[in-house]
Coordinates of C-alpha atoms in Angstrom, one line a residue:
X1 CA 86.5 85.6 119.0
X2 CA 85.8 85.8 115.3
X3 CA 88.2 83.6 113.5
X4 CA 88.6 83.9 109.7
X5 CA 86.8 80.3 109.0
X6 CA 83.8 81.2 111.2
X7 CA 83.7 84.6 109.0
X8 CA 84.1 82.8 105.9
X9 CA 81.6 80.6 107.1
X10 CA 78.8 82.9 108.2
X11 CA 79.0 85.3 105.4
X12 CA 78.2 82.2 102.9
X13 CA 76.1 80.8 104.8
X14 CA 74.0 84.2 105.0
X15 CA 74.4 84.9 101.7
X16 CA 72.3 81.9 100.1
X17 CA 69.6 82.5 103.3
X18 CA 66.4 82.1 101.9
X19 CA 62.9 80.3 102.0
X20 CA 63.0 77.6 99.2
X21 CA 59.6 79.4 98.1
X22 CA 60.6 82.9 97.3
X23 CA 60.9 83.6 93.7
X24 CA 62.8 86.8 92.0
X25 CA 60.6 86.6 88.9
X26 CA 58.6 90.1 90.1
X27 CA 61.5 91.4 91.7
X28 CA 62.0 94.6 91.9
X29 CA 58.7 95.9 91.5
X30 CA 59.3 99.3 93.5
X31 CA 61.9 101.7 93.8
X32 CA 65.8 100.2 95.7
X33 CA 67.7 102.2 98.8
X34 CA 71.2 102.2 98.9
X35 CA 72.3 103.2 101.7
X36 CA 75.6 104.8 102.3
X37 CA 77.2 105.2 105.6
X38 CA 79.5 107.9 105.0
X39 CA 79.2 112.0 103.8
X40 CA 79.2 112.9 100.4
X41 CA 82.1 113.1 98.6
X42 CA 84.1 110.1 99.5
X43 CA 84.8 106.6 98.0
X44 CA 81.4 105.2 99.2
X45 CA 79.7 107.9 98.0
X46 CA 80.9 108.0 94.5
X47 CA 80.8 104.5 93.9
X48 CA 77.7 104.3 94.6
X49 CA 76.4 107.2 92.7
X50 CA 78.2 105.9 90.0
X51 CA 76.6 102.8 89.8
X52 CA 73.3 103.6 91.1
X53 CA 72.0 105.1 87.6
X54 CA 73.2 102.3 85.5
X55 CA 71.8 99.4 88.1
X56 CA 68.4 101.0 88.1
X57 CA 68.2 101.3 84.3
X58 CA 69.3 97.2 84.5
X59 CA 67.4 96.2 87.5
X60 CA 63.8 98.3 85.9
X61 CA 63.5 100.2 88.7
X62 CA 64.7 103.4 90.1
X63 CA 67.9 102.8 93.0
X64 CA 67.9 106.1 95.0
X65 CA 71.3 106.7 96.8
X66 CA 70.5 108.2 100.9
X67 CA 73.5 109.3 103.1
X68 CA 73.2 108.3 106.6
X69 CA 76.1 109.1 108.6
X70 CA 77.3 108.9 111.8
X71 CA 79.8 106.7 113.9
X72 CA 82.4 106.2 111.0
X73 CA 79.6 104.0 109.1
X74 CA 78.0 102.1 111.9
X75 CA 74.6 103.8 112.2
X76 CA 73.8 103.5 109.0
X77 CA 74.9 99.6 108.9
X78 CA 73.3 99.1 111.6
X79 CA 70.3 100.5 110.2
X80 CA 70.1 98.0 107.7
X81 CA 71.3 95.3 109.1
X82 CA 68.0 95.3 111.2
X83 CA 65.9 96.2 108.6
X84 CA 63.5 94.0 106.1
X85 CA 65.4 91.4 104.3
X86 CA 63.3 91.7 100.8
X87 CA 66.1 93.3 98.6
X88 CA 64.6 96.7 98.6
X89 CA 66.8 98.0 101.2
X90 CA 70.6 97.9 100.4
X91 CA 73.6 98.8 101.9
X92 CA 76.7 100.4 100.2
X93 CA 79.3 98.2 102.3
X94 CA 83.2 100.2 102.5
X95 CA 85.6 98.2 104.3
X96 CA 86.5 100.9 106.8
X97 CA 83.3 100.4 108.5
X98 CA 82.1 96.7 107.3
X99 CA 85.5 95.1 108.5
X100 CA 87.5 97.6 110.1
X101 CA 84.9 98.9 113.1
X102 CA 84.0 95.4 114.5
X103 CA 87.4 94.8 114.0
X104 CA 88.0 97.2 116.2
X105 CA 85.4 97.3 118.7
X106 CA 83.1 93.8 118.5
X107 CA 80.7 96.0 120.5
X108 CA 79.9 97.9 117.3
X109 CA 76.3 96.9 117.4
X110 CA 76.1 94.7 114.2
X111 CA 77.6 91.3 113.0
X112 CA 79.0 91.6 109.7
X113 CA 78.8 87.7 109.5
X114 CA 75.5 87.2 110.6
X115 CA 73.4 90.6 109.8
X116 CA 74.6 90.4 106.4
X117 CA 74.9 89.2 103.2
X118 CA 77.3 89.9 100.6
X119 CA 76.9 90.6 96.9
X120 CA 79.7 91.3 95.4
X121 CA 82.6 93.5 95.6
X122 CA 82.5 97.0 93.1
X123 CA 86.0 98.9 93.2
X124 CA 89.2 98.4 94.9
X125 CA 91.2 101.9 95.7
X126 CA 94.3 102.8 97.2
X127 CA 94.4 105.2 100.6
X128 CA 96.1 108.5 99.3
X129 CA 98.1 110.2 101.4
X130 CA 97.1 113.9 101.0
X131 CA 98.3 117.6 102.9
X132 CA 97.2 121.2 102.4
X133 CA 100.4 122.9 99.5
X134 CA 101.4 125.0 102.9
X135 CA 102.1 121.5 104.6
X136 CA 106.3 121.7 105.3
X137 CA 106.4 118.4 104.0
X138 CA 106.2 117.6 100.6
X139 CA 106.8 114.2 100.0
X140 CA 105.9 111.3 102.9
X141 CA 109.8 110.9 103.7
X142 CA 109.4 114.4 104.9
X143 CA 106.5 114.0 106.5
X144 CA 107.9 111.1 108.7
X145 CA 111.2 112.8 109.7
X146 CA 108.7 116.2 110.4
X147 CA 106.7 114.2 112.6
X148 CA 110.0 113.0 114.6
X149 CA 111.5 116.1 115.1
X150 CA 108.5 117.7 116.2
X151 CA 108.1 115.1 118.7
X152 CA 111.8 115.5 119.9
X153 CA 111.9 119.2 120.3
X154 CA 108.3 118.8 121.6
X155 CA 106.7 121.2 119.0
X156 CA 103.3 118.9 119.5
X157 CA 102.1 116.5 117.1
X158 CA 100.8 116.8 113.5
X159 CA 97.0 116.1 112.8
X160 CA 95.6 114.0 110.1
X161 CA 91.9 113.5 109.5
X162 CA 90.2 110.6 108.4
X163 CA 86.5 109.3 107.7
X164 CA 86.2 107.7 111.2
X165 CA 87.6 105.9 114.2
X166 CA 88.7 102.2 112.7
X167 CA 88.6 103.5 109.4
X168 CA 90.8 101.9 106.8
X169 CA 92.5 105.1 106.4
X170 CA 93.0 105.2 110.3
X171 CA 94.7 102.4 111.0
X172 CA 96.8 102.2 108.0
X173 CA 98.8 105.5 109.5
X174 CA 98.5 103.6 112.7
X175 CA 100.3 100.6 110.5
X176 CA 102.6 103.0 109.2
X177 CA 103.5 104.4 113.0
X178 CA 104.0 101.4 113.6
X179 CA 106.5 100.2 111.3
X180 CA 108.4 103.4 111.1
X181 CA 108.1 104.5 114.8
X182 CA 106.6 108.0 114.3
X183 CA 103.6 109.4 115.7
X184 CA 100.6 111.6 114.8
X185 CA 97.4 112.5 116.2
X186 CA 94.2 111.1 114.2
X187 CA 91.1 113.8 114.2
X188 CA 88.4 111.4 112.9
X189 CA 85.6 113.0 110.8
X190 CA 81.7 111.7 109.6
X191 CA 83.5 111.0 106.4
X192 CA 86.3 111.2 103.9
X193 CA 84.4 113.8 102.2
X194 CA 84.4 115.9 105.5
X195 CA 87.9 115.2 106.1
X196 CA 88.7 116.9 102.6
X197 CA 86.8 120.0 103.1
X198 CA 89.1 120.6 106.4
X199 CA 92.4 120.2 105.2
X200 CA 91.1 122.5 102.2
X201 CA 89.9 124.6 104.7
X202 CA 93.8 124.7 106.7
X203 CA 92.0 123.4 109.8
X204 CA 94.3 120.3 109.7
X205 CA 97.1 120.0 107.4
X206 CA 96.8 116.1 106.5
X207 CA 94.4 113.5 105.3
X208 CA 94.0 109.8 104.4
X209 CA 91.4 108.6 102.2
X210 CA 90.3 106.6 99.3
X211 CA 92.0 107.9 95.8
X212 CA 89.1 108.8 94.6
X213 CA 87.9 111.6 97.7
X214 CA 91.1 114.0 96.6
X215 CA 92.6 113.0 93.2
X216 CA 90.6 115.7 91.7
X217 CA 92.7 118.1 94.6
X218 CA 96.0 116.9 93.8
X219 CA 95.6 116.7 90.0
X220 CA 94.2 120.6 90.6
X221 CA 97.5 121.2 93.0
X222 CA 94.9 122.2 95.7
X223 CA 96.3 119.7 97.9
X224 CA 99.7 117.6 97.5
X225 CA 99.7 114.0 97.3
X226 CA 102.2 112.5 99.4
X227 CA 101.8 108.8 98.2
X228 CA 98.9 105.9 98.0
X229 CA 99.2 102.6 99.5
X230 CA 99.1 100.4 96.5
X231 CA 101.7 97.9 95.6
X232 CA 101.9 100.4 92.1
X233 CA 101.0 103.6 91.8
X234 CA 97.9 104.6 90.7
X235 CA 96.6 105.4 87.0
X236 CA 94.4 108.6 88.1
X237 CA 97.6 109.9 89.9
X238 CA 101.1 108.8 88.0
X239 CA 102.9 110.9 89.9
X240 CA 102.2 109.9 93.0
X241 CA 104.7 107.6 94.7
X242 CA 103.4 104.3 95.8
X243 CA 104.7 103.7 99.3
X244 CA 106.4 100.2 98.2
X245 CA 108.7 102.1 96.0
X246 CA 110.4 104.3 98.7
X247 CA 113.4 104.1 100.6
X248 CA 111.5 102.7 103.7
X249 CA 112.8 98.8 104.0
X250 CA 109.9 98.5 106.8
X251 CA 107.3 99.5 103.7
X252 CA 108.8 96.6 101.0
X253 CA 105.6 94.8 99.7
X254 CA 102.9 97.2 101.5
X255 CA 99.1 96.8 99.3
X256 CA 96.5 98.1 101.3
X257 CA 93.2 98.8 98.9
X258 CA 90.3 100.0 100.4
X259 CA 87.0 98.1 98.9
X260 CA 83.6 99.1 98.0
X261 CA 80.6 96.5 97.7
X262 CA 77.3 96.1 98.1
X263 CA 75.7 94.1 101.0
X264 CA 71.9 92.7 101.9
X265 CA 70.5 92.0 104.7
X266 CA 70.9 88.3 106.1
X267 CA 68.1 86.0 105.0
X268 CA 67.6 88.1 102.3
X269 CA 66.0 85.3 99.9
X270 CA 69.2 83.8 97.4
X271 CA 67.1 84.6 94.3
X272 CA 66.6 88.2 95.2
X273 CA 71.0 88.2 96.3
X274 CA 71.5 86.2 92.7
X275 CA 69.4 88.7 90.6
X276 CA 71.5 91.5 92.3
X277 CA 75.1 89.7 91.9
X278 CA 74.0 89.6 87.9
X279 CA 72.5 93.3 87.8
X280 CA 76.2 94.6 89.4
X281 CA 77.9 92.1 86.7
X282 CA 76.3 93.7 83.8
X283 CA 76.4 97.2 85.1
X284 CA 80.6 96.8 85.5
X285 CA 80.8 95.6 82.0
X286 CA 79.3 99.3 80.5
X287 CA 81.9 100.7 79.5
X288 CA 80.8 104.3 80.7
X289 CA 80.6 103.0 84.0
X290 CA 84.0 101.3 84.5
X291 CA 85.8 104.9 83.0
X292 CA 83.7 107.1 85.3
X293 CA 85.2 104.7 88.0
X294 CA 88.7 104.3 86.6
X295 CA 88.9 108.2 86.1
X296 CA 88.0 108.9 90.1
X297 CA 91.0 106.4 91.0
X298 CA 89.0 103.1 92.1
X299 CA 89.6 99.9 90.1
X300 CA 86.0 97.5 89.1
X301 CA 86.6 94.3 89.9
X302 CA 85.3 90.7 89.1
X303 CA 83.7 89.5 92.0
X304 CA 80.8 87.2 93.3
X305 CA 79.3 86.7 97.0
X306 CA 81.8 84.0 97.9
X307 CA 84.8 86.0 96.3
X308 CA 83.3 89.0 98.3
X309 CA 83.2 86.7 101.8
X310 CA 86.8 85.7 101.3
X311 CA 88.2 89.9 100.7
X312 CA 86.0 90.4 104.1
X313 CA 87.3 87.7 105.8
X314 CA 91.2 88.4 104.9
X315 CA 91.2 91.9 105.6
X316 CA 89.4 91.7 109.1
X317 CA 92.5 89.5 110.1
X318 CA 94.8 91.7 109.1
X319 CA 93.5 94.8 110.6
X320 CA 93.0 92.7 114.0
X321 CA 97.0 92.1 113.9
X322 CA 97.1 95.9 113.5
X323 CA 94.9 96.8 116.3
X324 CA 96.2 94.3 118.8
X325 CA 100.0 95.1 117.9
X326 CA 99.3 99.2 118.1
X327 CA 97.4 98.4 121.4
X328 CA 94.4 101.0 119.9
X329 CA 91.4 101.0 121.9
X330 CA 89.0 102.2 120.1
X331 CA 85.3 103.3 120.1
X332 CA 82.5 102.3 116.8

């Protein structure tokens, strides 16, 4: 078992990895990957596309975003977690599939405390609770209270798509089902991107992703936002309830953020990991950056490798107390 100090632990400890020899001074002196694991179009995507320009301009050196999807993340984490450990190879880390998947399934293939290390954290972003306008429901008080009665009168279930199994997005409906004793049926997609185009599409009727994959949707009334997950409610979507702030007792003091960093592989030497942590600093203080990011609905945040450790560490407790008391058996 994977206990929060052993996390902790092993994400420091591979995060200052290195031969005492290796120097940064020529680094980079060829063109970066970042890796994302997820479709175009979602939190993962954007943040790193946002970021990528600005980080090659500081770094010297271009930093060329590649999609690799598959398995809600894992392939493409897996990917680089066995590949070379010389900074050039970079992984776009989203919480769904860095903490959530082994979470879920410790079979997933990689060890996020020992195949990696961290760099820092990017953007925070609420999960937005999103339907098609011909949805019945049109707030999430609704939604619940559908999803009862359909289940009474045995009318079937109501789908909602997410970006993967052991998502972020996933198992915070399966936290909500919880607490509120409704049920739904989860259709998991290669990401939150995908998700999106099928509930445009009417092929579902519900979604749950980061902010940032539909507030352009909802502010365009081409879907209906329901509400996000944040202890407030967001600044890209004001008039989007947060779920704290409804008449659900069950929800009082509910924060769930989904997360967006950027992750090395292990041993990757500390110089190269403490060149990068700066390069992210200064490319979160332009202000063209942080607005681009602000205006999708993430938050930039002040972070640092041990800051990012901690987040890692915190959130894969919480989502194994969600996935042991849901009694979810679930598949990377």
């Amino acid at each position: 078992m994977i206990t929060r100090r052993n996390f902790t632990r092993g994400l420091l400890a591979s995060s200052v990895a290195a031969a005492p020899t290796v120097r940064a001074d020529d680094y980079p002196n060829k063109p970066i990957r970042l890796v994302v694991g997820l479709a175009p179009g979602g939190i993962a995507d954007q943040t790193a596309r946002n970021i990528a320009p600005r980080l090659g301009e500081v770094l010297g050196q271009s930093v060329v975003v590649e999609n690799r999807t598959g398995a809600g993340g894992a392939i493409a984490t897996r990917m680089v977690a066995s590949g070379p450990a010389d900074g050039y190879t970079l992984l776009t880390a989203f919480d769904g599939t860095h903490v959530t998947i082994p979470a879920a399934n410790p079979s997933a293939g990689f060890d996020p405390l020992a195949d990696f290390a961290p760099i820092a954290k990017v953007v925070d972003s609420a999960v937005l609770i999103s339907a098609h306008p011909s949805f019945p429901a049109r707030d999430f008080g609704e939604l619940v209270r559908l999803c009862k009665e359909n289940l009474r009168t045995g009318r079937g279930t109501i789908d909602f798509g997410t970006s993967g199994v052991a998502s972020t997005a996933h198992l915070t409906m399966e936290l909500l089902k919880l607490r509120l004793n409704f049920f739904a049926t989860h259709i998991p997609y290669r990401g939150g991107g995908d998700a999106r185009a099928q509930v445009l599409g009417r092929q579902i009727p519900l979604m749950l992703a980061a902010v940032p994959t539909t507030s352009g949707d909802v502010r365009a009334g081409t879907l209906r936002g329901l509400a996000v997950t944040s202890a407030k409610r967001t600044p890209a979507l004001p008039n989007v309830p947060a779920l704290a702030e409804l008449p659900f007792p069950e929800l009082k003091g509910l924060d769930i953020n989904n997360w967006v960093g950027l992750v090395a592989p292990a041993k990757t030497p500390a110089p190269i990991i403490a060149k990068l942590d700066a390069a992210l600093k200064e490319v979160l203080a332009s202000e063209d950056v942080t607005r681009r990011l602000i205006n999708s609905g993430s938050t930039p945040v002040r972070s640092s490798p041990e800051l990012f450790a901690r987040q890692m560490a915190a959130d894969f407790n919480q989502w194994k107390r969600v996935i042991a008391e849901s009694k979810l058996r679930l598949d990377a």
